[in-house]
Coordinates of C-alpha atoms and ligand atoms in Angstrom, one line a residue:
X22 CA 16.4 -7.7 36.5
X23 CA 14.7 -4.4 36.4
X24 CA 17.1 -2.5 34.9
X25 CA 17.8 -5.1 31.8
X26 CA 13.8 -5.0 31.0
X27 CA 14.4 -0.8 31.0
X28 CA 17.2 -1.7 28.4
X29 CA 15.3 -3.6 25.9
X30 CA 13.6 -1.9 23.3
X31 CA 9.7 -1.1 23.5
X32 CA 9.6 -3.4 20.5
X33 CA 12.3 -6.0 22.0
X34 CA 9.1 -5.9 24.6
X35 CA 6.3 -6.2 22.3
X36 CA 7.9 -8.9 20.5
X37 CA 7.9 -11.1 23.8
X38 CA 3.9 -10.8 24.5
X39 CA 2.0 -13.6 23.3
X40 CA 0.6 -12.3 20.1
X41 CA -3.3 -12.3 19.3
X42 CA -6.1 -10.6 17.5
X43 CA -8.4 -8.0 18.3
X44 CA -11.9 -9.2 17.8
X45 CA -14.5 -7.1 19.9
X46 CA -12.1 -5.3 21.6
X47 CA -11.0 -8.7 23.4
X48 CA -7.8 -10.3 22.7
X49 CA -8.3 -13.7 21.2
X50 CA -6.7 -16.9 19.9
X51 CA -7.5 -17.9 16.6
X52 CA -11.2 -20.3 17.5
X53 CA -9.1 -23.2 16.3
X54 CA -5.8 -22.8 18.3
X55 CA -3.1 -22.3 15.5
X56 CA -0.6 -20.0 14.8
X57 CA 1.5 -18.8 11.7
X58 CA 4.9 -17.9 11.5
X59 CA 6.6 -14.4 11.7
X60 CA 10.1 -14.3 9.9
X61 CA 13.4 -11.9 10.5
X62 CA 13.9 -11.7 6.4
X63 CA 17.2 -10.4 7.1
X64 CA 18.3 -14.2 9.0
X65 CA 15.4 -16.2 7.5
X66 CA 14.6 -16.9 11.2
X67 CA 11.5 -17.2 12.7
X68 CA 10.8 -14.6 15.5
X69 CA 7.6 -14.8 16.7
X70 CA 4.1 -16.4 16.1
X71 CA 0.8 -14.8 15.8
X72 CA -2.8 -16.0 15.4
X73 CA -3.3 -18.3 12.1
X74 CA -7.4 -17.0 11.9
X75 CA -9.9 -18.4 9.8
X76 CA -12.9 -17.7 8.4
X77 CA -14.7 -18.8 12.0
X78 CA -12.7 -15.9 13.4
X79 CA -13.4 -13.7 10.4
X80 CA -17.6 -14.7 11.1
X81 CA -17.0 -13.3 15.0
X82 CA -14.8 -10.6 13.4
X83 CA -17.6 -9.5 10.9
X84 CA -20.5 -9.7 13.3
X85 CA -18.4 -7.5 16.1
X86 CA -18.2 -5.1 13.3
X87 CA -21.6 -5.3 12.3
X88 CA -22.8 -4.7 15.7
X89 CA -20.6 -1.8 16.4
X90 CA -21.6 0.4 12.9
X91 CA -25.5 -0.3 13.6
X92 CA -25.5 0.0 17.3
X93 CA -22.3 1.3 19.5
X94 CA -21.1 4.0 21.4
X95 CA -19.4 4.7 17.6
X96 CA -23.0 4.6 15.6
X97 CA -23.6 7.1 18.5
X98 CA -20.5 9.6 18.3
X99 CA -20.9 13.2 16.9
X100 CA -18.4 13.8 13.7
X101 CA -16.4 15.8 16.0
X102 CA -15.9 13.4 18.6
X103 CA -15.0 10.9 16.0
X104 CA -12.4 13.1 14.2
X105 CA -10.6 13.6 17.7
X106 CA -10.3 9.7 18.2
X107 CA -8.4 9.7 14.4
X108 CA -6.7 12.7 15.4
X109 CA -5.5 10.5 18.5
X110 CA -4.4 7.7 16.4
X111 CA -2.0 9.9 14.4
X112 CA -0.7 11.4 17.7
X113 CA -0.2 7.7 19.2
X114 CA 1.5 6.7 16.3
X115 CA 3.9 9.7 16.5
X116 CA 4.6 9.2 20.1
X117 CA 5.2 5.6 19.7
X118 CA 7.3 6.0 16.4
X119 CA 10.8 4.5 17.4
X120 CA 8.7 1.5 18.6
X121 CA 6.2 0.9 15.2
X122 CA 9.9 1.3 13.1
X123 CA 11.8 -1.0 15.2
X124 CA 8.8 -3.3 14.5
X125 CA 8.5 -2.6 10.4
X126 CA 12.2 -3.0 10.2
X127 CA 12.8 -6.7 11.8
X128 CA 9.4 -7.6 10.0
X129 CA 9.7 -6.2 6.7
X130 CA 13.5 -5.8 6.4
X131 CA 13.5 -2.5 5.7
X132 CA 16.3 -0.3 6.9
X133 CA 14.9 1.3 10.2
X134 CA 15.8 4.8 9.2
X135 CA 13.3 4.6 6.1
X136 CA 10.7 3.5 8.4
X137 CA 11.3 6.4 11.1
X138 CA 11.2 9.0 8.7
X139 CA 8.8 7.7 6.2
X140 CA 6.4 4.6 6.7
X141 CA 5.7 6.2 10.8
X142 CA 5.1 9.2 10.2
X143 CA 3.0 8.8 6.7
X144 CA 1.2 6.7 8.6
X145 CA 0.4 9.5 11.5
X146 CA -0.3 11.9 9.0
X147 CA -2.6 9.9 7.1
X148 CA -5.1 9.5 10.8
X149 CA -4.4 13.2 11.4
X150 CA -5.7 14.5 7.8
X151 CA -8.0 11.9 7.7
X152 CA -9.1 13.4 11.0
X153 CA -9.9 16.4 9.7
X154 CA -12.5 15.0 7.1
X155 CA -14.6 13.3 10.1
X156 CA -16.2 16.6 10.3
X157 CA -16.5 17.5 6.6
X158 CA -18.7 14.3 4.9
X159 CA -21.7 16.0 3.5
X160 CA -24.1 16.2 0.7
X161 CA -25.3 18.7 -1.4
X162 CA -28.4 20.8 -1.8
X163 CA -30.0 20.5 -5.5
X164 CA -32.7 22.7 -6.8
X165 CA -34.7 20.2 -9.5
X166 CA -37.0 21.1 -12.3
X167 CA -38.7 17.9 -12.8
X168 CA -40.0 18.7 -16.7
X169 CA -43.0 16.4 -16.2
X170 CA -44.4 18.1 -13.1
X171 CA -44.6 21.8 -13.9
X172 CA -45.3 23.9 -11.0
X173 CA -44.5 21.2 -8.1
X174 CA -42.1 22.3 -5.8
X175 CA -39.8 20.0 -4.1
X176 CA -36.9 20.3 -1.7
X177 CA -33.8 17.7 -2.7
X178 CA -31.0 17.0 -1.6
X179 CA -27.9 14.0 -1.1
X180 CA -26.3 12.8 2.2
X181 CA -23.3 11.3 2.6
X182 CA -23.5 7.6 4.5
X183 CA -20.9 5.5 5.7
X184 CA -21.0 2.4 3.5
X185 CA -21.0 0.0 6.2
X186 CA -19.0 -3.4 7.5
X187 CA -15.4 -2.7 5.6
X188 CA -12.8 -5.9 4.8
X189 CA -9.5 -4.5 4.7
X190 CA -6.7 -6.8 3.4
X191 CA -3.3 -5.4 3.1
X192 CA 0.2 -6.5 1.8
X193 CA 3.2 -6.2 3.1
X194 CA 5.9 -4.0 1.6
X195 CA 4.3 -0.7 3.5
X196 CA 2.6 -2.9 6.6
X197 CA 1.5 0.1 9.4
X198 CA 1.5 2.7 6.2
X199 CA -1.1 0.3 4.1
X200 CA -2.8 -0.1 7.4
X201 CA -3.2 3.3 7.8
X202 CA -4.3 4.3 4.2
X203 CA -7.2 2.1 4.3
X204 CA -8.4 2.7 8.5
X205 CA -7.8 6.3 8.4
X206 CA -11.1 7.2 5.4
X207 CA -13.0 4.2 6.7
X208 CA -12.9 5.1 10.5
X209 CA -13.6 9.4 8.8
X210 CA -16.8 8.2 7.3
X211 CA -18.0 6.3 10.0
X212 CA -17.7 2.7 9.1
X213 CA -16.6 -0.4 10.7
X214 CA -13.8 -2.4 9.9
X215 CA -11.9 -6.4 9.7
X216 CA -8.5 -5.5 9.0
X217 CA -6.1 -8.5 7.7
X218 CA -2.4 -7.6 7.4
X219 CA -0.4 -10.0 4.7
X220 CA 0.8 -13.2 6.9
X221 CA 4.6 -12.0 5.9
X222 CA 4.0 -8.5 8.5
X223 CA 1.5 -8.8 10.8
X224 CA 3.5 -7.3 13.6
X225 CA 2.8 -3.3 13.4
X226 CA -0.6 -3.7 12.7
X227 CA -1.4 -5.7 16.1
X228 CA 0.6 -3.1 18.1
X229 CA -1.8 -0.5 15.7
X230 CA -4.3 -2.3 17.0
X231 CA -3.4 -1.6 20.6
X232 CA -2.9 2.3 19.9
X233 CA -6.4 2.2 18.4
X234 CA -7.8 1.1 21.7
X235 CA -6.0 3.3 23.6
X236 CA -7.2 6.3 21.7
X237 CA -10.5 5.6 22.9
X238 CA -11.7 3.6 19.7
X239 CA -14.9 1.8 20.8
X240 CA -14.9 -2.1 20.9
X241 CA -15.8 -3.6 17.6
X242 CA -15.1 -0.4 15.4
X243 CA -11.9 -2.5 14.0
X244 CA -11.3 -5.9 14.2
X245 CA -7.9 -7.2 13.8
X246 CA -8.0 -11.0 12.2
X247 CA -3.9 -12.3 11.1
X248 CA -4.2 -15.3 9.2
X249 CA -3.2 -16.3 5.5
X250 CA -4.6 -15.1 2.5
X251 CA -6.4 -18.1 0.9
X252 CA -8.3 -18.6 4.0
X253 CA -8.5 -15.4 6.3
X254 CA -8.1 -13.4 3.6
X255 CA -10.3 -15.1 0.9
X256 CA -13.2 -15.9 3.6
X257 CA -13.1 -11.9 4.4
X258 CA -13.7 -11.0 0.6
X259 CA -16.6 -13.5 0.2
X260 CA -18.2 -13.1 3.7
X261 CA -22.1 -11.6 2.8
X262 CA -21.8 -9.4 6.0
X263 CA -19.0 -7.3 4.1
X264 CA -20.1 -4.4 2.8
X265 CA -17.4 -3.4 0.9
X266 CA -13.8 -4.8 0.5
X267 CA -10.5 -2.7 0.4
X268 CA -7.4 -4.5 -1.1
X269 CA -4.1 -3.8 -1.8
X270 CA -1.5 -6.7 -3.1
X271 CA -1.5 -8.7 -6.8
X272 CA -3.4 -8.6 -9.6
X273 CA -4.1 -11.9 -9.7
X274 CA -5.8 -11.7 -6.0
X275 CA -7.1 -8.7 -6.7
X276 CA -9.0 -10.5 -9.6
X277 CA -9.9 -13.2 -7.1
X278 CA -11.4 -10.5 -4.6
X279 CA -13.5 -9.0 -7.4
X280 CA -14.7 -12.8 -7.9
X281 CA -15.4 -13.5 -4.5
X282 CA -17.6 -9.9 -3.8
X283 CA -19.5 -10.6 -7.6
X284 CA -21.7 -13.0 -5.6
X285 CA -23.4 -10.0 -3.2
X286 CA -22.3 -7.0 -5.5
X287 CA -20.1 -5.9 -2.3
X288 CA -18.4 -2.6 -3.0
X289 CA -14.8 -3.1 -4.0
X290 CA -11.7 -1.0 -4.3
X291 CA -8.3 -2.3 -5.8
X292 CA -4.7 -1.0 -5.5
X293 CA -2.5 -3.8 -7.5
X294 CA 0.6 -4.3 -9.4
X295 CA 2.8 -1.9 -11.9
X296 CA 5.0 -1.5 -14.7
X297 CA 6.1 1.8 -14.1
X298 CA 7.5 3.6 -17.3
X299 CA 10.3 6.7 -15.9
X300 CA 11.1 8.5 -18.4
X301 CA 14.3 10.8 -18.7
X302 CA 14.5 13.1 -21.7
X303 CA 18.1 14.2 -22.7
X304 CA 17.4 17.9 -21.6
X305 CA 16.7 16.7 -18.2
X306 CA 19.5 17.4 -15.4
X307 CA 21.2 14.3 -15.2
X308 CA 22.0 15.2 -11.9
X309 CA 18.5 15.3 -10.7
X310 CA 17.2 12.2 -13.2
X311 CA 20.0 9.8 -12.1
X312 CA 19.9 9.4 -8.9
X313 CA 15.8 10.4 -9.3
X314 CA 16.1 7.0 -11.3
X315 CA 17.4 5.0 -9.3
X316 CA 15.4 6.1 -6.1
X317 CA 12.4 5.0 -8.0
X318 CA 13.4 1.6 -8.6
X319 CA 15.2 1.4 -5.6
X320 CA 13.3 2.8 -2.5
X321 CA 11.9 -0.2 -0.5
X322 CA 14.1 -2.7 -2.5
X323 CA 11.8 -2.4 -5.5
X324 CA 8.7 -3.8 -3.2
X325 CA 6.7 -0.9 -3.9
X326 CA 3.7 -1.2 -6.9
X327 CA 4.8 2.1 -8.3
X328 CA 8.4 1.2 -8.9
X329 CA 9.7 2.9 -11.5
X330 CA 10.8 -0.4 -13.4
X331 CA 11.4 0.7 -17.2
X332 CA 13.6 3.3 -18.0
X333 CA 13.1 4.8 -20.9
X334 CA 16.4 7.3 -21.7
X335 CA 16.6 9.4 -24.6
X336 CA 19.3 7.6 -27.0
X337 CA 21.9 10.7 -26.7
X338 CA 21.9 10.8 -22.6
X339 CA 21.4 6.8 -22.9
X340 CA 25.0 5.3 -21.6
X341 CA 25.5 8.1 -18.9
X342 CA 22.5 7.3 -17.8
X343 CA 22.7 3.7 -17.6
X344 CA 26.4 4.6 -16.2
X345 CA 25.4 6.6 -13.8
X346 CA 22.3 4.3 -12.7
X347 CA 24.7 1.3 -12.4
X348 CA 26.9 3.2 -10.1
X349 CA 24.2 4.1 -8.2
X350 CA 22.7 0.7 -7.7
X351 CA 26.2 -0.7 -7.0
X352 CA 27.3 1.6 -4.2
X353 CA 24.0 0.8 -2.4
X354 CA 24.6 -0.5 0.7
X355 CA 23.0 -3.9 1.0
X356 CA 22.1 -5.3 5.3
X357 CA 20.1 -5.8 7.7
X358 CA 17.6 -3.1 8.3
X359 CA 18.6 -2.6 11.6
X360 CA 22.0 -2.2 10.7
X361 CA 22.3 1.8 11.2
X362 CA 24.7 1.5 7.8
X363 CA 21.7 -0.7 5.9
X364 CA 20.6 1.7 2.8
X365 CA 18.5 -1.6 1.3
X366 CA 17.4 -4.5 3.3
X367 CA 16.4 -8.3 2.4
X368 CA 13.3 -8.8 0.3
X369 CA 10.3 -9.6 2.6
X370 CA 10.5 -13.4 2.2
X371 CA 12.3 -16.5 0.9
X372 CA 9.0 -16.6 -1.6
X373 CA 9.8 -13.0 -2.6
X374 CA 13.8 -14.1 -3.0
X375 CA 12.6 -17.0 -5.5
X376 CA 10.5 -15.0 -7.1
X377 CA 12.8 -11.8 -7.7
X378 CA 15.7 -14.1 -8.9
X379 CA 13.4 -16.5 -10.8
X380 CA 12.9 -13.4 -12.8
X381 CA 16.3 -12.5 -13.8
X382 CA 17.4 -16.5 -14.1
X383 CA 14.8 -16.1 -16.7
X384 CA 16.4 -12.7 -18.1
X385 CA 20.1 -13.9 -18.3
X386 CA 18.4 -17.0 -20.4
X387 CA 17.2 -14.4 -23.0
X388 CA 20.0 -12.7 -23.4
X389 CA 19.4 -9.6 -21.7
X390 CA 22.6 -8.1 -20.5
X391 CA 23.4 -7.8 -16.7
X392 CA 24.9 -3.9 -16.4
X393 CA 25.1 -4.8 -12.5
X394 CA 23.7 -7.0 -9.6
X395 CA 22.1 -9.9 -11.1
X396 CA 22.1 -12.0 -8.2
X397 CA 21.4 -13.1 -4.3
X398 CA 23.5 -11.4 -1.7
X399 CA 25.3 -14.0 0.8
X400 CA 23.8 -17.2 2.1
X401 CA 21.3 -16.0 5.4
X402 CA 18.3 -13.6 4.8
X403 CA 16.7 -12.6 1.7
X404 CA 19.2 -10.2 0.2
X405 CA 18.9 -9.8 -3.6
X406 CA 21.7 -6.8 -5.2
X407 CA 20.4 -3.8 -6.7
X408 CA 20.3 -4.9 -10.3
X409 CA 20.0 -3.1 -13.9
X410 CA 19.3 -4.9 -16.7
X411 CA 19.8 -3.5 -20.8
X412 CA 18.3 -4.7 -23.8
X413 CA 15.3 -6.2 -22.6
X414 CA 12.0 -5.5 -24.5
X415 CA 8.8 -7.0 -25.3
X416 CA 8.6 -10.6 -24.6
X417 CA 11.2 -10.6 -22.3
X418 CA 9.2 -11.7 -18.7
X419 CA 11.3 -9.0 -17.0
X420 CA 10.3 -6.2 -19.3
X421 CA 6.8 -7.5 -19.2
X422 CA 6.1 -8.2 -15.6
X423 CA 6.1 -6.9 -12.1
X424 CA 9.1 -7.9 -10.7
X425 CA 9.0 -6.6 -7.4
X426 CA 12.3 -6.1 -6.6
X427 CA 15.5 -4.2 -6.8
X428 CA 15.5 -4.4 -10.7
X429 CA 15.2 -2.3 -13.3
X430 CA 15.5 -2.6 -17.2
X431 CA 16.8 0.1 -19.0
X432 CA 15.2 0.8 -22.5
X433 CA 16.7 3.8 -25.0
X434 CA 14.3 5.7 -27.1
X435 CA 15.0 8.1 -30.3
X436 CA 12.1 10.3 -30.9
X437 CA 10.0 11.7 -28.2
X438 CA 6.4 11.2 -30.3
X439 CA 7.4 6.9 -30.0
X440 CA 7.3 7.4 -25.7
X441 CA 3.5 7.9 -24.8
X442 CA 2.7 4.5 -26.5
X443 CA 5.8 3.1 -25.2
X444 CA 5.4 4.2 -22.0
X445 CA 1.7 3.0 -22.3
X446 CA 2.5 -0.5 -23.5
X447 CA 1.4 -2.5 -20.5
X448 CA -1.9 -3.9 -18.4
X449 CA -0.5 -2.0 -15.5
X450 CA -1.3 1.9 -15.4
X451 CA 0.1 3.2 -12.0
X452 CA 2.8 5.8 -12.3
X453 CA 4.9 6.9 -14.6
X454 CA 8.0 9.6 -13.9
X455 CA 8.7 12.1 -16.3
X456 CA 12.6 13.8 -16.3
X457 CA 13.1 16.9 -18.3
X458 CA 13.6 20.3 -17.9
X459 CA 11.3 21.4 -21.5
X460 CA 8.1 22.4 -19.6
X461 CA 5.8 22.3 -22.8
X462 CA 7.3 18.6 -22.9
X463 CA 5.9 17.6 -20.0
X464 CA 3.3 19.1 -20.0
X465 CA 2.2 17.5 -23.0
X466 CA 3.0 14.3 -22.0
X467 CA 1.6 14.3 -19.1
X468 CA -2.3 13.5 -20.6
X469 CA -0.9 10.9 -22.6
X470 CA 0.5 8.7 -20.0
X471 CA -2.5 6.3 -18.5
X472 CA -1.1 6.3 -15.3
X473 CA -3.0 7.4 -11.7
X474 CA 0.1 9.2 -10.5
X475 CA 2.6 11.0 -13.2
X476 CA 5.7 12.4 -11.0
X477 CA 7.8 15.6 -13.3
X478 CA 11.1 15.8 -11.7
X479 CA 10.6 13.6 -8.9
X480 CA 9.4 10.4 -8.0
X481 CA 7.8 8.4 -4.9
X482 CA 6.3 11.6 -3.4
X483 CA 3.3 10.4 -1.6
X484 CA 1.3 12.4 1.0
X485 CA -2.1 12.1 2.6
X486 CA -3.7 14.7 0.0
X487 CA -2.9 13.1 -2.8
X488 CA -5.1 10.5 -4.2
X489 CA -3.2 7.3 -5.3
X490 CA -4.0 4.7 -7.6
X491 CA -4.2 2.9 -11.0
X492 CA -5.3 3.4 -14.5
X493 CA -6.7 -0.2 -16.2
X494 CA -5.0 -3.6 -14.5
X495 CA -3.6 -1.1 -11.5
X496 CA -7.0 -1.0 -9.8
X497 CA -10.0 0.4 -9.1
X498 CA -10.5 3.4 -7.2
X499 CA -8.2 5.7 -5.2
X500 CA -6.7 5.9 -2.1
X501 CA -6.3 8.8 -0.1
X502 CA -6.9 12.8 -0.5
X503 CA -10.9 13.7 -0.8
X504 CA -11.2 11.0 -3.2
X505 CA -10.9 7.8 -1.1
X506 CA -14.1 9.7 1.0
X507 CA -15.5 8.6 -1.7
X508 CA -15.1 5.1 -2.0
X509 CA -16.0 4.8 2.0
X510 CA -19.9 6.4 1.3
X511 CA -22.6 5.7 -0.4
X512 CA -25.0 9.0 -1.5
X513 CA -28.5 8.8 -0.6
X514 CA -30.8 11.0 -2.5
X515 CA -33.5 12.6 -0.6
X516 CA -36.8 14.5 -2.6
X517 CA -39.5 16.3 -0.6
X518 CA -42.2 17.6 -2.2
X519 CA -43.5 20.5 -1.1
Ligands
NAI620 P1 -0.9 -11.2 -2.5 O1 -1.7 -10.4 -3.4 O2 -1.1 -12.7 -2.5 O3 -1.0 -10.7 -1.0 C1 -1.6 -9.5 -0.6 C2 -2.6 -9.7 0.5 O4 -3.7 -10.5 -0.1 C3 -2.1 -10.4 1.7 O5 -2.8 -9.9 2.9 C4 -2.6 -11.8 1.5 O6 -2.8 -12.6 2.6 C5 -3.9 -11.6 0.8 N1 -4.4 -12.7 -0.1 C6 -3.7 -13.6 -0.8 N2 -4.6 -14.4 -1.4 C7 -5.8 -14.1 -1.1 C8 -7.1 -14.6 -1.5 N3 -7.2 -15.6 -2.2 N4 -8.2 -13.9 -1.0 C9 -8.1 -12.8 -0.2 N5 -6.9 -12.3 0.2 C10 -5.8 -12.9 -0.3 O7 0.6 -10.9 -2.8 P2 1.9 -11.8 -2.6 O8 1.7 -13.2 -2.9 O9 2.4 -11.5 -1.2 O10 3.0 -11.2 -3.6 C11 3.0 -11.6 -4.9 C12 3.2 -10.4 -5.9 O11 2.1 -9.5 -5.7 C13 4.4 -9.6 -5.6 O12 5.5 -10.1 -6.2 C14 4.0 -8.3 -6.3 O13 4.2 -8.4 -7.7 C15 2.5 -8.2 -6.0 N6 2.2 -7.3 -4.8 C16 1.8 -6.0 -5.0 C17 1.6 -5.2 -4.0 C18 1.1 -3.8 -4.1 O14 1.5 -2.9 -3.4 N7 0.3 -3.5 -5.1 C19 1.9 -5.6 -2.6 C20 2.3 -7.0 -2.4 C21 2.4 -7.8 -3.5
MG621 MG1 0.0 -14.5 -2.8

């Protein structure tokens, strides 16, 4: 018996505990007793059940919070102290890595390999540079003149303050890394936090959760709450003891967050959907841009915001390209995540599967040509095949919206002075990916595009220093480097006169 528990997986044991949230730094049921569903995308099978909480919970999960930023052993602890507790997060995560991946792969679907070299230990590197910061938070010193008081002296200056009680609701294409982008500045600056993972992958952030505590995170500093979004997640964003709300997910929630925070003038920060333009020029290395292409589109199975969803190819480079893209997408290997040979995984949901193939139903009624893929993958999971579309264009719902899948449309331009507004011809303002090896081209392009991240040569490089976020219907605010500091304090202006 002994030696076939030593055989299972840490996460094969995790996934047996009776799952619940962290409220207080107690373990509890959701105050009503039900539960919600976790799904295996790649079988469509249900694998485990965790806490379906409400906004009661959310009320116990906000006043925890409350208590621990205004009076707790956290209120209390020097920068320093508090920077080694992040630190400790990032090295838990790291030591715990196999586990959190074995977790994000039978939750999310994606192959376990991605997750063990990218979403873990992103995710540590985010608490460890985040760490860093704890000790760094300060204001300035500002010598006034004050015009209508000659000769008064005064001593001024700003201090950084923790903005308070944080909501923190999350999606689930990047569960522990999304987790980790928002806790990481909030827990630097000092403030408390109710984190609600998306319904569809609340598995890593529990077992986060437990790491947290471990590290020596005092009770009540974060609050875990599962639960759906209209409820948990929609009770969190209107909840008056919330002093500022992080989200990451749609744009249409995201304007329903901004709706529900109007009420108290809460603080709120948005990381939503994109269109992502990628641009290859014909002097680029085709080399380089086509399988650069198709990484953008295809990395997480298209489930990531900045997707790199219109291709824009220089008309003389335009059927290699497309070529060469289709190959691409149609030697991908399409499994189970945990399958060792898995390159792309299911989509995270049966919703996501309608959703994704509702979208190119819709393309192959307009007459937008099917280069490859096109379709569901076999009859179990949520497997949809790397797809690239041609001739779509304005007015065509999959040129126009986020898709959020393994599809991209390609699009050939003539004359490089039509791409900026091209490229700019959407609500969304993300990313954009540049490919060419003319560096006064790029570099001229590169103010034109309204896009929060512009990737020359490259695409989906993200890293703790680097702030990330959108232009216009992309959001508000930016996520990590020095910036997100920013969006976790409030300034306070001190005068002293003399
Ligand atoms: P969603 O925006 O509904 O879900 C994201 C998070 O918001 C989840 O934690 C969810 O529980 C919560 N939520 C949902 N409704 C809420 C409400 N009324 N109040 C407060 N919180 C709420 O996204 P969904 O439905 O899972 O996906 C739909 C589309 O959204 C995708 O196809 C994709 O286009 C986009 N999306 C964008 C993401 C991004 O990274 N920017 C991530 C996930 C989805
Ligand atoms: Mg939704």
């Amino acid at each position: 018996m002994a030696t076939a528990v030593q055989a299972k997986s840490h996460a094969a044991v995790f996934l047996e505990q009776d799952k619940r949230m962290l409220i207080d730094g107690d373990w509890v049921q959701a105050r009503h007793g039900r539960t919600l569903e976790v799904y295996d995308p790649a079988r469509g099978e249900v694998i485990d059940h965790v806490p379906a909480g409400d906004a009661e919970d959310i009320d116990l999960a906000v006043a925890a919070a409350r208590r621990a930023f205004e009076d707790s052993d956290w209120s209390r602890m020097s920068a320093s102290d508090r920077g080694r507790v992040i630190w400790r997060i990032g090295d838990l995560i790291l030591e715990n890595a196999d586990e959190l991946a074995e977790l994000e792969s039978l939750d999310n679907g994606k192959p376990l390999g991605v997750a063990r070299a990218a979403d873990v230990p992103l995710a540590a590197d985010l608490f460890l540079y985040m760490a860093g910061f704890a000790t760094k938070i300060h204001g300035q010193t500002l010598p006034i003149s004050v015009p209508f008081a000659p000769g008064a002296q005064f001593h001024s200056y700003t201090l950084k303050e923790p903005i308070g009680v944080v909501g923190q609701i999350i999606p689930w294409n990047f569960p522990l890394l999304m987790a980790a982008w928002k806790l990481g500045p909030a827990l630097a600056t000092g403030c408390t936090i109710v984190l609600k993972p998306a319904e569809q992958t609340p598995l890593s952030a529990l077992r986060l959760a437990e790491i947290m505590l471990d590290a020596g995170l005092p009770d009540g500093v974060v609050n875990v709450v599962t639960g759906f979004g209209e409820t948990a997640g929609a009770a969190l964003a209107a909840h008056p003891g919330v002093d500022k709300i992080a989200f990451t997910g749609s744009t249409e929630v995201g304007k329903l967050i901004v709706k529900a925070a109007a009420d108290d003038l809460k603080r709120v920060t948005l990381e939503l959907g994109g269109k992502s333009p990628n641009v290859v020029f014909a002097d680029a290395d085709l080399e380089m841009a086509i399988p650069g292409a198709a990484n953008a589109i295809f990395f997480n199975h298209g489930q990531c915001c900045c997707a790199g969803s219109r291709l824009y190819v220089e008309q003389k480079v335009y059927d290699d390209v497309l070529a060469g893209v289709s190959e691409r997408a149609s030697q991908i290997k399409v499994g189970p995540g945990l399958d060792p040979d898995t390159e792309m995984g299911p989509l995270v949901s049966a919703e996501q599967l309608e959703r994704v193939t509702g979208y190119l139903q819709s393309g192959e009624r307009e007459g937008v040509r099917t280069v490859t893929g096109g379709k569901q993958v076999g009859e179990h999971g949520y497997f949809v095949a790397p797809t690239v579309l041609d001739g779509a264009g304005k007015g065509n719902r999959v040129f126009d919206e986020e898709i959020f899948g393994p599809v991209v449309t390609a699009i050939p331009f003539k004359d490089s002075a039509d791409i900026a507004p091209a490229a700019n011809e959407t609500v969304y303002g993300l990313a954009a990916g540049i490919w060419t090896n003319n560096l006064t081209r790029a570099h001229r392009l590169i103010p034109q595009l309204r896009a929060g991240t512009v990737w020359v040569n490259t695409y989906n490089i993200f890293d703790a220093a680097l702030p990330f976020g959108g232009y216009k219907q992309s959001g508000w605010g930016r996520e990590m480097g020095e910036e997100v500091i920013h969006e976790y304090t409030e300034t306070k202006s001190v005068c002293i006169g003399l």
